[in-house]
Amino acid sequence: MSRQTVDIVVLGLGAMGSATLFQLASRGGDVLGIDQFRPPHEFGSSHGETRITRLAVAEGTALAPLVSRSHEIWKELEGRTGEILFGQVGFLAVSSEPSKAGAADYVERTLAVARRSGTRHELLEPAEARRRYPWLNVTDADRIYFEPEGGYLNPERCVATQLHIAAAAGARLALDTRVEAIVAHADHVEITTRAGTILANRVVVSAGAWAGRLLGPHVSALLRPTREILHWFDLEPSAPAAWREAPVYIWSYGHGAEEGFYGFPAFDGAVKMAHGEKTRGIDPDDYDRSSEEAESRDFHARSIAGRLKGLRADRSRRKTCLYTVSPDNGFVIDQRPESERVLVVSPCSGHGFKHSAAIGEAVSQQLLDGVSRLDLSSFGLARFGRAPVPDAVAQGA
Ligand SMILES: Cc1cc2nc3c(=O)[nH]c(=O)nc-3n(C[C@H](O)[C@H](O)[C@H](O)COP(=O)(O)OP(=O)(O)OC[C@H]3O[C@@H](n4cnc5c(N)ncnc54)[C@H](O)[C@@H]3O)c2cc1C
C-alpha cells in the first residue's frame, strides 16, 4: 500500500475537477488529481459532444460574471493549444409559455439578466425568426430572444485539454483510482483509495453525482443524482440546409420543469437535443445506462413535433448522462460543515458546464490566495439551513 503527501487533492476530474486542477497547477500549486475512471469518460455528467453556453443566464444574475469569465478562459485555452473548444454560433431563447399571473416567462427572465449584465441581444419578431431559421416553427404569439455571443462547448475536449495542461504544469494524476473515504483531521485530510493513503492539506471534492456519498449525510441530502437522456435525431432528406448553421436554442412552452427542450446545430446529419427531466433519481454506481428508442419517440412527439422542422422521429440514437440536482437548482460550493479543509465544488443541477472554467479559477484563487476575484458566496451550504427546501422549477442547459 502506498502513502503519498500533497498540498491539494482534486477528487473527481470531470468539468469541475479538470478546470480546478488546471488552474491550480498553472499557478504552481502542489496538486494531485484523482478519478475513478479515465476522463473524459461517459459515466458522469461531462460527455455527449456539446454543452450550451449563454451569457444571459436566466438561472440568476449572480452567474453572469462566471459564464462571461469562462468564455474568456475557453478562448485563451483555444489560443494556447489550437484545440477547438467553443463554437460561438449564438443562442436563441423561445418562449411559448401560457401567461401566468406573477410569473415572468423564460424570455423575460433571460432578457432581464441580459439587460442587467449588459449582454448584447436582439428580440426577434416571429416572422423574422422564421426567415432566419427555416427549421424553427415559431408562431406569431411566441417570444424570441437572440444572443450572438452564446454557443456550445465541446465537453470532452474541454476536460481533456485542461487535464493535459495541468499535467504539463506538474500536476500528478491518479486515474482508475477510486476514493473510498475522506477523513478530515485537525492538521490534514486522509484520503483512502484501494491503492493506498494520501495525506493532503486540503481536498476539493468535485465528484459530481458521487459527491454526496463521499461527504456525509448533510451534503448527500442536498445532492440528488438523476438519469438524463441525450437524443440525436437524424435529419430528413428535405430538412432545411440551415440546420448546419443553427445557433443553440432553449424553448420553453410551459411552466413545468419538463415543458421545454434545448438543442444544437446539426453535425454529421443529426441534431442533438434534450430536456432536463430531473425526475428519475438513481444510484450513480448502479443504474441502467441503456435507453429505449421509445424514449426518443415520446420526447419527439411531446416536445419537438410541430416546433422544429426536418427531424426524423424514427431515426435516433441516445446516451444517458447524470445530473446532480440541488434543492433550489443552484450550485453547491463551500467548505464541508465539519472541516474547512474539505471543499465541495459542484456546478450542479444541469446548467454548470458553462461556468466551470471560471469556478475552477475562483476556487484556485481561494485555495492559493485566500480570496477569489469572483464571488462564490451565493453557492454556500448555509442557504439550505438544516432542512432541504423543495425543488424549484428550472430548465437545464
Ligand atoms: C445531459 C446533460 C446535459 C447538460 N447540458 C448542459 C448544458 O447544455 N450547459 C451547461 O452549462 N451544463 C449542462 N449540463 C451540466 C454540466 O454538464 C454539469 O454541470 C457538469 O458536467 C458537472 O461536472 P462535474 O465535474 O461536477 O461532474 P462529472 O463530470 O461527473 O465529474 C465527476 C468526476 O468525479 C469522479 N469521481 C466520483 N466519485 C469518485 C471517487 N469516489 N473516486 C474517484 N473519482 C470519483 C467521476 O468519475 C467523474 O469523473 C448538462 C448535464 C447533463 C448530464
mmCIF file with all atom_site columns, C-alpha atoms in Angstrom, residues 173-252:
data_model
loop_
_atom_site.group_PDB
_atom_site.id
_atom_site.type_symbol
_atom_site.label_atom_id
_atom_site.label_alt_id
_atom_site.label_comp_id
_atom_site.label_asym_id
_atom_site.label_entity_id
_atom_site.label_seq_id
_atom_site.pdbx_PDB_ins_code
_atom_site.Cartn_x
_atom_site.Cartn_y
_atom_site.Cartn_z
_atom_site.occupancy
_atom_site.B_iso_or_equiv
_atom_site.pdbx_formal_charge
_atom_site.auth_seq_id
_atom_site.auth_comp_id
_atom_site.auth_asym_id
_atom_site.auth_atom_id
_atom_site.pdbx_PDB_model_num
ATOM 1  C CA . LEU A 1 173 ? -2.698  12.283 -11.821 1.00 0.00 ? 173 LEU A CA 1
ATOM 2  C CA . ALA A 1 174 ? -4.097  9.122  -10.253 1.00 0.00 ? 174 ALA A CA 1
ATOM 3  C CA . LEU A 1 175 ? -6.577  7.683  -12.763 1.00 0.00 ? 175 LEU A CA 1
ATOM 4  C CA . ASP A 1 176 ? -8.616  4.476  -12.420 1.00 0.00 ? 176 ASP A CA 1
ATOM 5  C CA . THR A 1 177 ? -8.326  5.188  -8.703  1.00 0.00 ? 177 THR A CA 1
ATOM 6  C CA . ARG A 1 178 ? -11.477 5.230  -6.637  1.00 0.00 ? 178 ARG A CA 1
ATOM 7  C CA . VAL A 1 179 ? -11.515 7.167  -3.388  1.00 0.00 ? 179 VAL A CA 1
ATOM 8  C CA . GLU A 1 180 ? -13.212 5.139  -0.686  1.00 0.00 ? 180 GLU A CA 1
ATOM 9  C CA . ALA A 1 181 ? -13.148 7.633  2.182   1.00 0.00 ? 181 ALA A CA 1
ATOM 10 C CA . ILE A 1 182 ? -12.152 11.158 3.160   1.00 0.00 ? 182 ILE A CA 1
ATOM 11 C CA . VAL A 1 183 ? -11.338 11.742 6.812   1.00 0.00 ? 183 VAL A CA 1
ATOM 12 C CA . ALA A 1 184 ? -10.555 15.280 7.959   1.00 0.00 ? 184 ALA A CA 1
ATOM 13 C CA . HIS A 1 185 ? -8.162  15.677 10.894  1.00 0.00 ? 185 HIS A CA 1
ATOM 14 C CA . ALA A 1 186 ? -7.146  18.907 12.622  1.00 0.00 ? 186 ALA A CA 1
ATOM 15 C CA . ASP A 1 187 ? -3.980  19.353 10.563  1.00 0.00 ? 187 ASP A CA 1
ATOM 16 C CA . HIS A 1 188 ? -4.538  17.268 7.410   1.00 0.00 ? 188 HIS A CA 1
ATOM 17 C CA . VAL A 1 189 ? -7.020  15.227 5.387   1.00 0.00 ? 189 VAL A CA 1
ATOM 18 C CA . GLU A 1 190 ? -6.629  11.494 4.896   1.00 0.00 ? 190 GLU A CA 1
ATOM 19 C CA . ILE A 1 191 ? -7.882  10.134 1.591   1.00 0.00 ? 191 ILE A CA 1
ATOM 20 C CA . THR A 1 192 ? -8.190  6.382  1.237   1.00 0.00 ? 192 THR A CA 1
ATOM 21 C CA . THR A 1 193 ? -8.078  4.552  -2.084  1.00 0.00 ? 193 THR A CA 1
ATOM 22 C CA . ARG A 1 194 ? -7.659  0.851  -2.776  1.00 0.00 ? 194 ARG A CA 1
ATOM 23 C CA . ALA A 1 195 ? -4.044  1.559  -3.748  1.00 0.00 ? 195 ALA A CA 1
ATOM 24 C CA . GLY A 1 196 ? -3.144  3.400  -0.568  1.00 0.00 ? 196 GLY A CA 1
ATOM 25 C CA . THR A 1 197 ? -3.487  6.543  1.504   1.00 0.00 ? 197 THR A CA 1
ATOM 26 C CA . ILE A 1 198 ? -2.952  10.155 0.533   1.00 0.00 ? 198 ILE A CA 1
ATOM 27 C CA . LEU A 1 199 ? -2.321  12.852 3.117   1.00 0.00 ? 199 LEU A CA 1
ATOM 28 C CA . ALA A 1 200 ? -3.278  16.324 1.927   1.00 0.00 ? 200 ALA A CA 1
ATOM 29 C CA . ASN A 1 201 ? -3.630  19.760 3.429   1.00 0.00 ? 201 ASN A CA 1
ATOM 30 C CA . ARG A 1 202 ? -6.891  20.302 1.552   1.00 0.00 ? 202 ARG A CA 1
ATOM 31 C CA . VAL A 1 203 ? -9.186  18.435 -0.791  1.00 0.00 ? 203 VAL A CA 1
ATOM 32 C CA . VAL A 1 204 ? -11.534 19.755 -3.442  1.00 0.00 ? 204 VAL A CA 1
ATOM 33 C CA . VAL A 1 205 ? -14.406 17.304 -3.876  1.00 0.00 ? 205 VAL A CA 1
ATOM 34 C CA . SER A 1 206 ? -15.587 17.746 -7.469  1.00 0.00 ? 206 SER A CA 1
ATOM 35 C CA . ALA A 1 207 ? -17.062 14.263 -7.668  1.00 0.00 ? 207 ALA A CA 1
ATOM 36 C CA . GLY A 1 208 ? -20.342 15.203 -9.408  1.00 0.00 ? 208 GLY A CA 1
ATOM 37 C CA . ALA A 1 209 ? -23.092 12.647 -8.801  1.00 0.00 ? 209 ALA A CA 1
ATOM 38 C CA . TRP A 1 210 ? -20.863 10.777 -6.349  1.00 0.00 ? 210 TRP A CA 1
ATOM 39 C CA . ALA A 1 211 ? -20.047 13.819 -4.167  1.00 0.00 ? 211 ALA A CA 1
ATOM 40 C CA . GLY A 1 212 ? -22.874 13.274 -1.710  1.00 0.00 ? 212 GLY A CA 1
ATOM 41 C CA . ARG A 1 213 ? -21.827 9.807  -0.678  1.00 0.00 ? 213 ARG A CA 1
ATOM 42 C CA . LEU A 1 214 ? -18.249 10.975 -0.058  1.00 0.00 ? 214 LEU A CA 1
ATOM 43 C CA . LEU A 1 215 ? -19.297 13.932 2.044   1.00 0.00 ? 215 LEU A CA 1
ATOM 44 C CA . GLY A 1 216 ? -21.740 12.517 4.550   1.00 0.00 ? 216 GLY A CA 1
ATOM 45 C CA . PRO A 1 217 ? -25.453 12.856 5.199   1.00 0.00 ? 217 PRO A CA 1
ATOM 46 C CA . HIS A 1 218 ? -25.682 16.656 5.438   1.00 0.00 ? 218 HIS A CA 1
ATOM 47 C CA . VAL A 1 219 ? -24.368 17.087 1.870   1.00 0.00 ? 219 VAL A CA 1
ATOM 48 C CA . SER A 1 220 ? -25.814 13.899 0.381   1.00 0.00 ? 220 SER A CA 1
ATOM 49 C CA . ALA A 1 221 ? -29.308 15.021 1.463   1.00 0.00 ? 221 ALA A CA 1
ATOM 50 C CA . LEU A 1 222 ? -28.831 18.035 -0.834  1.00 0.00 ? 222 LEU A CA 1
ATOM 51 C CA . LEU A 1 223 ? -27.304 16.453 -3.941  1.00 0.00 ? 223 LEU A CA 1
ATOM 52 C CA . ARG A 1 224 ? -29.676 14.107 -5.775  1.00 0.00 ? 224 ARG A CA 1
ATOM 53 C CA . PRO A 1 225 ? -28.288 12.210 -8.821  1.00 0.00 ? 225 PRO A CA 1
ATOM 54 C CA . THR A 1 226 ? -30.768 11.770 -11.687 1.00 0.00 ? 226 THR A CA 1
ATOM 55 C CA . ARG A 1 227 ? -30.684 9.926  -15.012 1.00 0.00 ? 227 ARG A CA 1
ATOM 56 C CA . GLU A 1 228 ? -30.965 12.121 -18.113 1.00 0.00 ? 228 GLU A CA 1
ATOM 57 C CA . ILE A 1 229 ? -31.064 11.260 -21.806 1.00 0.00 ? 229 ILE A CA 1
ATOM 58 C CA . LEU A 1 230 ? -29.420 12.995 -24.741 1.00 0.00 ? 230 LEU A CA 1
ATOM 59 C CA . HIS A 1 231 ? -31.204 12.289 -28.051 1.00 0.00 ? 231 HIS A CA 1
ATOM 60 C CA . TRP A 1 232 ? -29.770 12.614 -31.579 1.00 0.00 ? 232 TRP A CA 1
ATOM 61 C CA . PHE A 1 233 ? -32.394 12.784 -34.344 1.00 0.00 ? 233 PHE A CA 1
ATOM 62 C CA . ASP A 1 234 ? -31.372 12.246 -37.984 1.00 0.00 ? 234 ASP A CA 1
ATOM 63 C CA . LEU A 1 235 ? -32.251 14.991 -40.443 1.00 0.00 ? 235 LEU A CA 1
ATOM 64 C CA . GLU A 1 236 ? -34.930 14.235 -43.029 1.00 0.00 ? 236 GLU A CA 1
ATOM 65 C CA . PRO A 1 237 ? -33.556 14.334 -46.614 1.00 0.00 ? 237 PRO A CA 1
ATOM 66 C CA . SER A 1 238 ? -35.623 17.500 -47.193 1.00 0.00 ? 238 SER A CA 1
ATOM 67 C CA . ALA A 1 239 ? -34.573 19.188 -43.923 1.00 0.00 ? 239 ALA A CA 1
ATOM 68 C CA . PRO A 1 240 ? -33.566 22.845 -44.259 1.00 0.00 ? 240 PRO A CA 1
ATOM 69 C CA . ALA A 1 241 ? -29.836 23.156 -45.036 1.00 0.00 ? 241 ALA A CA 1
ATOM 70 C CA . ALA A 1 242 ? -29.748 25.972 -42.462 1.00 0.00 ? 242 ALA A CA 1
ATOM 71 C CA . TRP A 1 243 ? -29.727 23.339 -39.687 1.00 0.00 ? 243 TRP A CA 1
ATOM 72 C CA . ARG A 1 244 ? -25.942 23.156 -40.105 1.00 0.00 ? 244 ARG A CA 1
ATOM 73 C CA . GLU A 1 245 ? -25.517 26.851 -39.258 1.00 0.00 ? 245 GLU A CA 1
ATOM 74 C CA . ALA A 1 246 ? -28.107 26.892 -36.472 1.00 0.00 ? 246 ALA A CA 1
ATOM 75 C CA . PRO A 1 247 ? -27.443 28.612 -33.157 1.00 0.00 ? 247 PRO A CA 1
ATOM 76 C CA . VAL A 1 248 ? -28.081 26.686 -29.940 1.00 0.00 ? 248 VAL A CA 1
ATOM 77 C CA . TYR A 1 249 ? -31.618 27.102 -28.560 1.00 0.00 ? 249 TYR A CA 1
ATOM 78 C CA . ILE A 1 250 ? -33.764 26.609 -25.488 1.00 0.00 ? 250 ILE A CA 1
ATOM 79 C CA . TRP A 1 251 ? -37.536 26.551 -25.987 1.00 0.00 ? 251 TRP A CA 1
ATOM 80 C CA . SER A 1 252 ? -39.847 26.747 -23.003 1.00 0.00 ? 252 SER A CA 1
#
